[in-house]
């Protein structure tokens, strides 16, 4: 993809390559490098966002082990009790 060898072909004579060395010329142009860089940045930022969302769900999500007790809201008492099946809190 964008590279070409100089010379184009190597020959094998016995145990030696002729010529013994070759070099690659060319490579990706600036547009391809920029596109790849933007792809990597997009993938990384998507991963960071997904990780942040997962952390927020774990930290701020509802916890079944947390129980709500009766409390006062100013002078008024708010009583909390379980429903008949014991699954939900009824106020």
PDB file of C-alpha atoms in Angstrom, residues 20-90:
ATOM      1  CA  UNK A  20      22.073  -8.247  -1.396  1.00  0.00           C
ATOM      2  CA  UNK A  21      20.186  -5.182  -0.154  1.00  0.00           C
ATOM      3  CA  UNK A  22      17.139  -3.291  -1.273  1.00  0.00           C
ATOM      4  CA  UNK A  23      15.130  -0.405   0.098  1.00  0.00           C
ATOM      5  CA  UNK A  24      11.486   0.551   0.285  1.00  0.00           C
ATOM      6  CA  UNK A  25      10.469   3.941  -1.041  1.00  0.00           C
ATOM      7  CA  UNK A  26       7.209   5.722  -0.404  1.00  0.00           C
ATOM      8  CA  UNK A  27       4.705   5.121   2.334  1.00  0.00           C
ATOM      9  CA  UNK A  28       1.398   6.533   3.436  1.00  0.00           C
ATOM     10  CA  UNK A  29       0.682  10.083   2.376  1.00  0.00           C
ATOM     11  CA  UNK A  30      -0.409  12.785   4.814  1.00  0.00           C
ATOM     12  CA  UNK A  31      -4.112  12.195   4.121  1.00  0.00           C
ATOM     13  CA  UNK A  32      -3.870   8.496   5.075  1.00  0.00           C
ATOM     14  CA  UNK A  33      -1.829   9.249   8.203  1.00  0.00           C
ATOM     15  CA  UNK A  34      -4.360  11.912   9.269  1.00  0.00           C
ATOM     16  CA  UNK A  35      -7.286   9.556   8.641  1.00  0.00           C
ATOM     17  CA  UNK A  36      -5.677   6.764  10.693  1.00  0.00           C
ATOM     18  CA  UNK A  37      -4.867   9.192  13.507  1.00  0.00           C
ATOM     19  CA  UNK A  38      -8.469  10.423  13.609  1.00  0.00           C
ATOM     20  CA  UNK A  39      -9.713   6.818  13.685  1.00  0.00           C
ATOM     21  CA  UNK A  40      -7.501   5.999  16.665  1.00  0.00           C
ATOM     22  CA  UNK A  41      -8.615   9.163  18.480  1.00  0.00           C
ATOM     23  CA  UNK A  42     -12.275   8.314  17.810  1.00  0.00           C
ATOM     24  CA  UNK A  43     -11.829   4.752  19.079  1.00  0.00           C
ATOM     25  CA  UNK A  44      -9.996   5.946  22.194  1.00  0.00           C
ATOM     26  CA  UNK A  45     -12.547   8.639  23.032  1.00  0.00           C
ATOM     27  CA  UNK A  46     -15.420   6.174  22.526  1.00  0.00           C
ATOM     28  CA  UNK A  47     -13.721   3.743  24.887  1.00  0.00           C
ATOM     29  CA  UNK A  48     -13.179   6.446  27.508  1.00  0.00           C
ATOM     30  CA  UNK A  49     -16.831   7.528  27.226  1.00  0.00           C
ATOM     31  CA  UNK A  50     -18.074   3.940  27.564  1.00  0.00           C
ATOM     32  CA  UNK A  51     -15.825   3.375  30.571  1.00  0.00           C
ATOM     33  CA  UNK A  52     -17.074   6.616  32.165  1.00  0.00           C
ATOM     34  CA  UNK A  53     -20.682   5.568  31.622  1.00  0.00           C
ATOM     35  CA  UNK A  54     -20.015   2.164  33.185  1.00  0.00           C
ATOM     36  CA  UNK A  55     -18.353   3.778  36.202  1.00  0.00           C
ATOM     37  CA  UNK A  56     -21.252   6.206  36.621  1.00  0.00           C
ATOM     38  CA  UNK A  57     -23.774   3.352  36.473  1.00  0.00           C
ATOM     39  CA  UNK A  58     -21.869   1.425  39.126  1.00  0.00           C
ATOM     40  CA  UNK A  59     -21.326   4.413  41.416  1.00  0.00           C
ATOM     41  CA  UNK A  60     -24.683   6.182  41.085  1.00  0.00           C
ATOM     42  CA  UNK A  61     -26.977   3.281  40.229  1.00  0.00           C
ATOM     43  CA  UNK A  62     -29.571   1.925  42.575  1.00  0.00           C
ATOM     44  CA  UNK A  63     -28.222  -0.440  45.157  1.00  0.00           C
ATOM     45  CA  UNK A  64     -30.584  -3.187  46.349  1.00  0.00           C
ATOM     46  CA  UNK A  65     -28.732  -3.379  49.658  1.00  0.00           C
ATOM     47  CA  UNK A  66     -29.511   0.252  50.531  1.00  0.00           C
ATOM     48  CA  UNK A  67     -32.657   0.576  52.631  1.00  0.00           C
ATOM     49  CA  UNK A  68     -34.685   3.729  53.073  1.00  0.00           C
ATOM     50  CA  UNK A  69     -35.779   4.430  56.637  1.00  0.00           C
ATOM     51  CA  UNK A  70     -38.613   6.658  57.817  1.00  0.00           C
ATOM     52  CA  UNK A  71     -37.549  10.307  57.978  1.00  0.00           C
ATOM     53  CA  UNK A  72     -38.757  13.790  58.843  1.00  0.00           C
ATOM     54  CA  UNK A  73     -39.291  16.377  56.121  1.00  0.00           C
ATOM     55  CA  UNK A  74     -39.505  19.506  58.224  1.00  0.00           C
ATOM     56  CA  UNK A  75     -42.253  18.899  60.823  1.00  0.00           C
ATOM     57  CA  UNK A  76     -43.863  16.085  58.780  1.00  0.00           C
ATOM     58  CA  UNK A  77     -42.918  12.408  59.303  1.00  0.00           C
ATOM     59  CA  UNK A  78     -42.540  10.374  56.104  1.00  0.00           C
ATOM     60  CA  UNK A  79     -42.985   6.686  56.882  1.00  0.00           C
ATOM     61  CA  UNK A  80     -41.490   4.011  54.649  1.00  0.00           C
ATOM     62  CA  UNK A  81     -42.729   0.430  54.664  1.00  0.00           C
ATOM     63  CA  UNK A  82     -42.526  -2.614  52.376  1.00  0.00           C
ATOM     64  CA  UNK A  83     -45.341  -3.726  50.104  1.00  0.00           C
ATOM     65  CA  UNK A  84     -46.991  -7.138  50.478  1.00  0.00           C
ATOM     66  CA  UNK A  85     -44.287  -8.966  48.518  1.00  0.00           C
ATOM     67  CA  UNK A  86     -41.459  -7.069  50.230  1.00  0.00           C
ATOM     68  CA  UNK A  87     -39.945  -5.885  46.949  1.00  0.00           C
ATOM     69  CA  UNK A  88     -40.770  -2.174  46.916  1.00  0.00           C
ATOM     70  CA  UNK A  89     -40.768   0.610  49.459  1.00  0.00           C
ATOM     71  CA  UNK A  90     -44.134   2.301  49.941  1.00  0.00           C
TER      72      UNK A  90
END
